[in-house]
């Protein structure tokens, strides 16, 4: 295998929190007298930064509304996060790369402290050289963290693979010089991920077949 290191996204890619996130945004929409999203609609409009998908969902982001709703979302997410489990084959896949001597890390829009905590709760810390999250709760861009992390890794173009579930993951991979595989079991719809001929799989069990 040509890759020396795998960078993983967390939410939606390794952690199956789609249903939970859909429920939580629907609570906010209902509070604001807006129609809740079906899972299909959620995956159609979800994007980064999440501020943009809140706006597409119809929420009023004037003033400090986004900050208020963001705190509500994250507060309820933390209360209910035990409802989300790992995607099927997640740990098996991580273990397989580890056994092959391939380094792994996480690059996530989840806040740093809570990311470290939940990865440890699932017993996955042992698989990762580094876990990189954001310094806030508002799920903005991962690009700057990605650039720093890639520099720290010291690998050349073509030696690192980024695995994620959104077009933002692809954008980050392209900017930092990593190859990318997208998985459609997460937060964005398969038809959105497939634009421009991107490599898209439906589950982690298919990963080996495209590498």
PDB file of N, CA, C and O in Angstrom, residues 9-62:
ATOM      1  N   UNK A   9     -11.568  11.844   9.335  1.00  0.00           N
ATOM      2  CA  UNK A   9     -12.596  12.681   9.932  1.00  0.00           C
ATOM      3  C   UNK A   9     -13.261  11.851  11.026  1.00  0.00           C
ATOM      4  O   UNK A   9     -13.197  10.609  11.002  1.00  0.00           O
ATOM      5  N   UNK A  10     -13.920  12.490  11.976  1.00  0.00           N
ATOM      6  CA  UNK A  10     -14.548  11.762  13.085  1.00  0.00           C
ATOM      7  C   UNK A  10     -16.069  11.651  12.925  1.00  0.00           C
ATOM      8  O   UNK A  10     -16.594  10.592  12.631  1.00  0.00           O
ATOM      9  N   UNK A  11     -16.777  12.791  13.091  1.00  0.00           N
ATOM     10  CA  UNK A  11     -18.248  12.762  13.070  1.00  0.00           C
ATOM     11  C   UNK A  11     -18.761  12.370  11.690  1.00  0.00           C
ATOM     12  O   UNK A  11     -18.432  13.011  10.693  1.00  0.00           O
ATOM     13  N   UNK A  12     -19.542  11.315  11.633  1.00  0.00           N
ATOM     14  CA  UNK A  12     -20.111  10.862  10.375  1.00  0.00           C
ATOM     15  C   UNK A  12     -19.256   9.848   9.647  1.00  0.00           C
ATOM     16  O   UNK A  12     -19.769   9.015   8.906  1.00  0.00           O
ATOM     17  N   UNK A  13     -17.948   9.897   9.854  1.00  0.00           N
ATOM     18  CA  UNK A  13     -17.031   8.985   9.167  1.00  0.00           C
ATOM     19  C   UNK A  13     -16.749   7.751  10.016  1.00  0.00           C
ATOM     20  O   UNK A  13     -16.988   6.623   9.587  1.00  0.00           O
ATOM     21  N   UNK A  14     -16.247   7.966  11.218  1.00  0.00           N
ATOM     22  CA  UNK A  14     -16.043   6.867  12.157  1.00  0.00           C
ATOM     23  C   UNK A  14     -17.213   6.769  13.140  1.00  0.00           C
ATOM     24  O   UNK A  14     -17.651   5.672  13.485  1.00  0.00           O
ATOM     25  N   UNK A  15     -17.724   7.921  13.571  1.00  0.00           N
ATOM     26  CA  UNK A  15     -18.845   7.948  14.522  1.00  0.00           C
ATOM     27  C   UNK A  15     -20.160   8.107  13.764  1.00  0.00           C
ATOM     28  O   UNK A  15     -20.319   9.025  12.962  1.00  0.00           O
ATOM     29  N   UNK A  16     -21.099   7.237  14.040  1.00  0.00           N
ATOM     30  CA  UNK A  16     -22.408   7.285  13.387  1.00  0.00           C
ATOM     31  C   UNK A  16     -23.360   8.157  14.206  1.00  0.00           C
ATOM     32  O   UNK A  16     -24.179   7.667  14.975  1.00  0.00           O
ATOM     33  N   UNK A  17     -23.245   9.467  14.010  1.00  0.00           N
ATOM     34  CA  UNK A  17     -24.087  10.401  14.764  1.00  0.00           C
ATOM     35  C   UNK A  17     -25.075  11.144  13.867  1.00  0.00           C
ATOM     36  O   UNK A  17     -25.598  12.197  14.243  1.00  0.00           O
ATOM     37  N   UNK A  18     -25.339  10.609  12.691  1.00  0.00           N
ATOM     38  CA  UNK A  18     -26.268  11.246  11.757  1.00  0.00           C
ATOM     39  C   UNK A  18     -27.661  11.409  12.355  1.00  0.00           C
ATOM     40  O   UNK A  18     -28.238  12.503  12.331  1.00  0.00           O
ATOM     41  N   UNK A  19     -28.243  10.338  12.882  1.00  0.00           N
ATOM     42  CA  UNK A  19     -29.593  10.407  13.432  1.00  0.00           C
ATOM     43  C   UNK A  19     -29.661  11.387  14.596  1.00  0.00           C
ATOM     44  O   UNK A  19     -30.612  12.175  14.713  1.00  0.00           O
ATOM     45  N   UNK A  20     -28.648  11.373  15.452  1.00  0.00           N
ATOM     46  CA  UNK A  20     -28.619  12.276  16.591  1.00  0.00           C
ATOM     47  C   UNK A  20     -28.573  13.734  16.133  1.00  0.00           C
ATOM     48  O   UNK A  20     -29.337  14.578  16.613  1.00  0.00           O
ATOM     49  N   UNK A  21     -27.697  14.040  15.180  1.00  0.00           N
ATOM     50  CA  UNK A  21     -27.578  15.418  14.701  1.00  0.00           C
ATOM     51  C   UNK A  21     -28.845  15.884  14.001  1.00  0.00           C
ATOM     52  O   UNK A  21     -29.249  17.043  14.130  1.00  0.00           O
ATOM     53  N   UNK A  22     -29.476  14.993  13.266  1.00  0.00           N
ATOM     54  CA  UNK A  22     -30.739  15.316  12.611  1.00  0.00           C
ATOM     55  C   UNK A  22     -31.806  15.646  13.656  1.00  0.00           C
ATOM     56  O   UNK A  22     -32.557  16.627  13.520  1.00  0.00           O
ATOM     57  N   UNK A  23     -31.873  14.850  14.709  1.00  0.00           N
ATOM     58  CA  UNK A  23     -32.834  15.120  15.791  1.00  0.00           C
ATOM     59  C   UNK A  23     -32.581  16.479  16.434  1.00  0.00           C
ATOM     60  O   UNK A  23     -33.524  17.239  16.715  1.00  0.00           O
ATOM     61  N   UNK A  24     -31.326  16.797  16.667  1.00  0.00           N
ATOM     62  CA  UNK A  24     -30.989  18.019  17.399  1.00  0.00           C
ATOM     63  C   UNK A  24     -31.256  19.279  16.578  1.00  0.00           C
ATOM     64  O   UNK A  24     -31.735  20.284  17.123  1.00  0.00           O
ATOM     65  N   UNK A  25     -30.957  19.237  15.293  1.00  0.00           N
ATOM     66  CA  UNK A  25     -31.262  20.410  14.473  1.00  0.00           C
ATOM     67  C   UNK A  25     -32.773  20.570  14.322  1.00  0.00           C
ATOM     68  O   UNK A  25     -33.294  21.680  14.273  1.00  0.00           O
ATOM     69  N   UNK A  26     -33.489  19.439  14.297  1.00  0.00           N
ATOM     70  CA  UNK A  26     -34.948  19.524  14.211  1.00  0.00           C
ATOM     71  C   UNK A  26     -35.559  20.141  15.463  1.00  0.00           C
ATOM     72  O   UNK A  26     -36.565  20.860  15.381  1.00  0.00           O
ATOM     73  N   UNK A  27     -34.968  19.897  16.613  1.00  0.00           N
ATOM     74  CA  UNK A  27     -35.447  20.546  17.833  1.00  0.00           C
ATOM     75  C   UNK A  27     -35.329  22.065  17.706  1.00  0.00           C
ATOM     76  O   UNK A  27     -36.241  22.805  18.096  1.00  0.00           O
ATOM     77  N   UNK A  28     -34.214  22.516  17.147  1.00  0.00           N
ATOM     78  CA  UNK A  28     -34.007  23.957  16.961  1.00  0.00           C
ATOM     79  C   UNK A  28     -34.995  24.511  15.932  1.00  0.00           C
ATOM     80  O   UNK A  28     -35.577  25.590  16.121  1.00  0.00           O
ATOM     81  N   UNK A  29     -35.191  23.781  14.846  1.00  0.00           N
ATOM     82  CA  UNK A  29     -36.133  24.234  13.818  1.00  0.00           C
ATOM     83  C   UNK A  29     -37.551  24.340  14.367  1.00  0.00           C
ATOM     84  O   UNK A  29     -38.261  25.323  14.118  1.00  0.00           O
ATOM     85  N   UNK A  30     -37.977  23.342  15.112  1.00  0.00           N
ATOM     86  CA  UNK A  30     -39.323  23.345  15.690  1.00  0.00           C
ATOM     87  C   UNK A  30     -39.471  24.493  16.689  1.00  0.00           C
ATOM     88  O   UNK A  30     -40.506  25.174  16.734  1.00  0.00           O
ATOM     89  N   UNK A  31     -38.421  24.738  17.492  1.00  0.00           N
ATOM     90  CA  UNK A  31     -38.443  25.865  18.431  1.00  0.00           C
ATOM     91  C   UNK A  31     -38.635  27.196  17.705  1.00  0.00           C
ATOM     92  O   UNK A  31     -39.181  28.148  18.268  1.00  0.00           O
ATOM     93  N   UNK A  32     -38.142  27.242  16.458  1.00  0.00           N
ATOM     94  CA  UNK A  32     -38.239  28.465  15.665  1.00  0.00           C
ATOM     95  C   UNK A  32     -39.406  28.420  14.675  1.00  0.00           C
ATOM     96  O   UNK A  32     -39.444  29.192  13.713  1.00  0.00           O
ATOM     97  N   UNK A  33     -40.341  27.476  14.934  1.00  0.00           N
ATOM     98  CA  UNK A  33     -41.570  27.358  14.131  1.00  0.00           C
ATOM     99  C   UNK A  33     -41.276  27.079  12.646  1.00  0.00           C
ATOM    100  O   UNK A  33     -41.954  27.595  11.756  1.00  0.00           O
ATOM    101  N   UNK A  34     -40.262  26.247  12.417  1.00  0.00           N
ATOM    102  CA  UNK A  34     -39.896  25.835  11.066  1.00  0.00           C
ATOM    103  C   UNK A  34     -40.095  24.335  10.909  1.00  0.00           C
ATOM    104  O   UNK A  34     -40.125  23.582  11.891  1.00  0.00           O
ATOM    105  N   UNK A  35     -40.241  23.892   9.668  1.00  0.00           N
ATOM    106  CA  UNK A  35     -40.444  22.473   9.383  1.00  0.00           C
ATOM    107  C   UNK A  35     -39.184  21.669   9.705  1.00  0.00           C
ATOM    108  O   UNK A  35     -38.078  22.072   9.326  1.00  0.00           O
ATOM    109  N   UNK A  36     -39.323  20.535  10.370  1.00  0.00           N
ATOM    110  CA  UNK A  36     -38.155  19.679  10.621  1.00  0.00           C
ATOM    111  C   UNK A  36     -37.649  19.051   9.328  1.00  0.00           C
ATOM    112  O   UNK A  36     -38.372  18.974   8.334  1.00  0.00           O
ATOM    113  N   UNK A  37     -36.400  18.612   9.362  1.00  0.00           N
ATOM    114  CA  UNK A  37     -35.768  18.014   8.197  1.00  0.00           C
ATOM    115  C   UNK A  37     -35.887  16.494   8.234  1.00  0.00           C
ATOM    116  O   UNK A  37     -35.670  15.874   9.281  1.00  0.00           O
ATOM    117  N   UNK A  38     -36.199  15.895   7.097  1.00  0.00           N
ATOM    118  CA  UNK A  38     -36.049  14.453   6.978  1.00  0.00           C
ATOM    119  C   UNK A  38     -34.554  14.160   6.927  1.00  0.00           C
ATOM    120  O   UNK A  38     -33.736  15.051   6.658  1.00  0.00           O
ATOM    121  N   UNK A  39     -34.171  12.932   7.151  1.00  0.00           N
ATOM    122  CA  UNK A  39     -32.760  12.578   7.065  1.00  0.00           C
ATOM    123  C   UNK A  39     -32.216  12.836   5.658  1.00  0.00           C
ATOM    124  O   UNK A  39     -31.080  13.291   5.491  1.00  0.00           O
ATOM    125  N   UNK A  40     -33.031  12.567   4.663  1.00  0.00           N
ATOM    126  CA  UNK A  40     -32.613  12.796   3.279  1.00  0.00           C
ATOM    127  C   UNK A  40     -32.351  14.278   3.034  1.00  0.00           C
ATOM    128  O   UNK A  40     -31.348  14.656   2.409  1.00  0.00           O
ATOM    129  N   UNK A  41     -33.268  15.136   3.508  1.00  0.00           N
ATOM    130  CA  UNK A  41     -33.103  16.568   3.335  1.00  0.00           C
ATOM    131  C   UNK A  41     -31.891  17.067   4.105  1.00  0.00           C
ATOM    132  O   UNK A  41     -31.121  17.921   3.616  1.00  0.00           O
ATOM    133  N   UNK A  42     -31.711  16.559   5.305  1.00  0.00           N
ATOM    134  CA  UNK A  42     -30.549  16.934   6.121  1.00  0.00           C
ATOM    135  C   UNK A  42     -29.257  16.669   5.348  1.00  0.00           C
ATOM    136  O   UNK A  42     -28.376  17.521   5.256  1.00  0.00           O
ATOM    137  N   UNK A  43     -29.140  15.479   4.768  1.00  0.00           N
ATOM    138  CA  UNK A  43     -27.917  15.125   4.045  1.00  0.00           C
ATOM    139  C   UNK A  43     -27.754  15.943   2.771  1.00  0.00           C
ATOM    140  O   UNK A  43     -26.630  16.140   2.290  1.00  0.00           O
ATOM    141  N   UNK A  44     -28.850  16.435   2.234  1.00  0.00           N
ATOM    142  CA  UNK A  44     -28.785  17.273   1.036  1.00  0.00           C
ATOM    143  C   UNK A  44     -28.261  18.674   1.333  1.00  0.00           C
ATOM    144  O   UNK A  44     -27.590  19.278   0.494  1.00  0.00           O
ATOM    145  N   UNK A  45     -28.589  19.209   2.520  1.00  0.00           N
ATOM    146  CA  UNK A  45     -28.219  20.597   2.795  1.00  0.00           C
ATOM    147  C   UNK A  45     -27.040  20.741   3.751  1.00  0.00           C
ATOM    148  O   UNK A  45     -26.483  21.832   3.871  1.00  0.00           O
ATOM    149  N   UNK A  46     -26.633  19.669   4.406  1.00  0.00           N
ATOM    150  CA  UNK A  46     -25.544  19.789   5.377  1.00  0.00           C
ATOM    151  C   UNK A  46     -24.259  20.230   4.679  1.00  0.00           C
ATOM    152  O   UNK A  46     -23.922  19.742   3.602  1.00  0.00           O
ATOM    153  N   UNK A  47     -23.541  21.141   5.337  1.00  0.00           N
ATOM    154  CA  UNK A  47     -22.275  21.615   4.769  1.00  0.00           C
ATOM    155  C   UNK A  47     -21.448  22.258   5.872  1.00  0.00           C
ATOM    156  O   UNK A  47     -21.911  22.441   7.001  1.00  0.00           O
ATOM    157  N   UNK A  48     -20.215  22.578   5.539  1.00  0.00           N
ATOM    158  CA  UNK A  48     -19.355  23.357   6.425  1.00  0.00           C
ATOM    159  C   UNK A  48     -19.050  24.693   5.772  1.00  0.00           C
ATOM    160  O   UNK A  48     -18.896  24.755   4.549  1.00  0.00           O
ATOM    161  N   UNK A  49     -18.931  25.767   6.575  1.00  0.00           N
ATOM    162  CA  UNK A  49     -19.199  25.782   8.011  1.00  0.00           C
ATOM    163  C   UNK A  49     -20.676  25.545   8.294  1.00  0.00           C
ATOM    164  O   UNK A  49     -21.522  25.836   7.440  1.00  0.00           O
ATOM    165  N   UNK A  50     -20.999  25.009   9.466  1.00  0.00           N
ATOM    166  CA  UNK A  50     -22.387  24.646   9.754  1.00  0.00           C
ATOM    167  C   UNK A  50     -23.305  25.865   9.761  1.00  0.00           C
ATOM    168  O   UNK A  50     -24.514  25.727   9.581  1.00  0.00           O
ATOM    169  N   UNK A  51     -22.731  27.028   9.939  1.00  0.00           N
ATOM    170  CA  UNK A  51     -23.525  28.260   9.855  1.00  0.00           C
ATOM    171  C   UNK A  51     -24.294  28.307   8.538  1.00  0.00           C
ATOM    172  O   UNK A  51     -25.463  28.730   8.495  1.00  0.00           O
ATOM    173  N   UNK A  52     -23.652  27.849   7.445  1.00  0.00           N
ATOM    174  CA  UNK A  52     -24.287  27.904   6.131  1.00  0.00           C
ATOM    175  C   UNK A  52     -25.473  26.948   6.035  1.00  0.00           C
ATOM    176  O   UNK A  52     -26.485  27.257   5.409  1.00  0.00           O
ATOM    177  N   UNK A  53     -25.358  25.785   6.651  1.00  0.00           N
ATOM    178  CA  UNK A  53     -26.483  24.857   6.572  1.00  0.00           C
ATOM    179  C   UNK A  53     -27.619  25.273   7.508  1.00  0.00           C
ATOM    180  O   UNK A  53     -28.799  25.063   7.206  1.00  0.00           O
ATOM    181  N   UNK A  54     -27.309  25.929   8.613  1.00  0.00           N
ATOM    182  CA  UNK A  54     -28.356  26.510   9.452  1.00  0.00           C
ATOM    183  C   UNK A  54     -29.166  27.521   8.642  1.00  0.00           C
ATOM    184  O   UNK A  54     -30.399  27.562   8.709  1.00  0.00           O
ATOM    185  N   UNK A  55     -28.453  28.337   7.878  1.00  0.00           N
ATOM    186  CA  UNK A  55     -29.114  29.349   7.061  1.00  0.00           C
ATOM    187  C   UNK A  55     -29.986  28.697   5.998  1.00  0.00           C
ATOM    188  O   UNK A  55     -31.130  29.110   5.774  1.00  0.00           O
ATOM    189  N   UNK A  56     -29.459  27.664   5.328  1.00  0.00           N
ATOM    190  CA  UNK A  56     -30.234  26.964   4.300  1.00  0.00           C
ATOM    191  C   UNK A  56     -31.468  26.302   4.890  1.00  0.00           C
ATOM    192  O   UNK A  56     -32.518  26.209   4.235  1.00  0.00           O
ATOM    193  N   UNK A  57     -31.379  25.861   6.139  1.00  0.00           N
ATOM    194  CA  UNK A  57     -32.528  25.238   6.811  1.00  0.00           C
ATOM    195  C   UNK A  57     -33.609  26.256   7.147  1.00  0.00           C
ATOM    196  O   UNK A  57     -34.718  25.876   7.537  1.00  0.00           O
ATOM    197  N   UNK A  58     -33.297  27.555   6.994  1.00  0.00           N
ATOM    198  CA  UNK A  58     -34.299  28.596   7.209  1.00  0.00           C
ATOM    199  C   UNK A  58     -34.149  29.356   8.506  1.00  0.00           C
ATOM    200  O   UNK A  58     -34.991  30.212   8.823  1.00  0.00           O
ATOM    201  N   UNK A  59     -33.107  29.077   9.267  1.00  0.00           N
ATOM    202  CA  UNK A  59     -32.942  29.726  10.565  1.00  0.00           C
ATOM    203  C   UNK A  59     -32.440  31.160  10.420  1.00  0.00           C
ATOM    204  O   UNK A  59     -31.645  31.473   9.534  1.00  0.00           O
ATOM    205  N   UNK A  60     -32.923  32.026  11.280  1.00  0.00           N
ATOM    206  CA  UNK A  60     -32.534  33.429  11.310  1.00  0.00           C
ATOM    207  C   UNK A  60     -31.220  33.550  12.088  1.00  0.00           C
ATOM    208  O   UNK A  60     -31.176  33.293  13.290  1.00  0.00           O
ATOM    209  N   UNK A  61     -30.149  33.936  11.398  1.00  0.00           N
ATOM    210  CA  UNK A  61     -28.833  33.999  12.029  1.00  0.00           C
ATOM    211  C   UNK A  61     -28.424  35.425  12.378  1.00  0.00           C
ATOM    212  O   UNK A  61     -27.253  35.681  12.667  1.00  0.00           O
ATOM    213  N   UNK A  62     -29.377  36.356  12.362  1.00  0.00           N
ATOM    214  CA  UNK A  62     -29.058  37.746  12.676  1.00  0.00           C
ATOM    215  C   UNK A  62     -28.661  37.881  14.147  1.00  0.00           C
ATOM    216  O   UNK A  62     -29.002  37.040  14.993  1.00  0.00           O
TER     217      UNK A  62
END
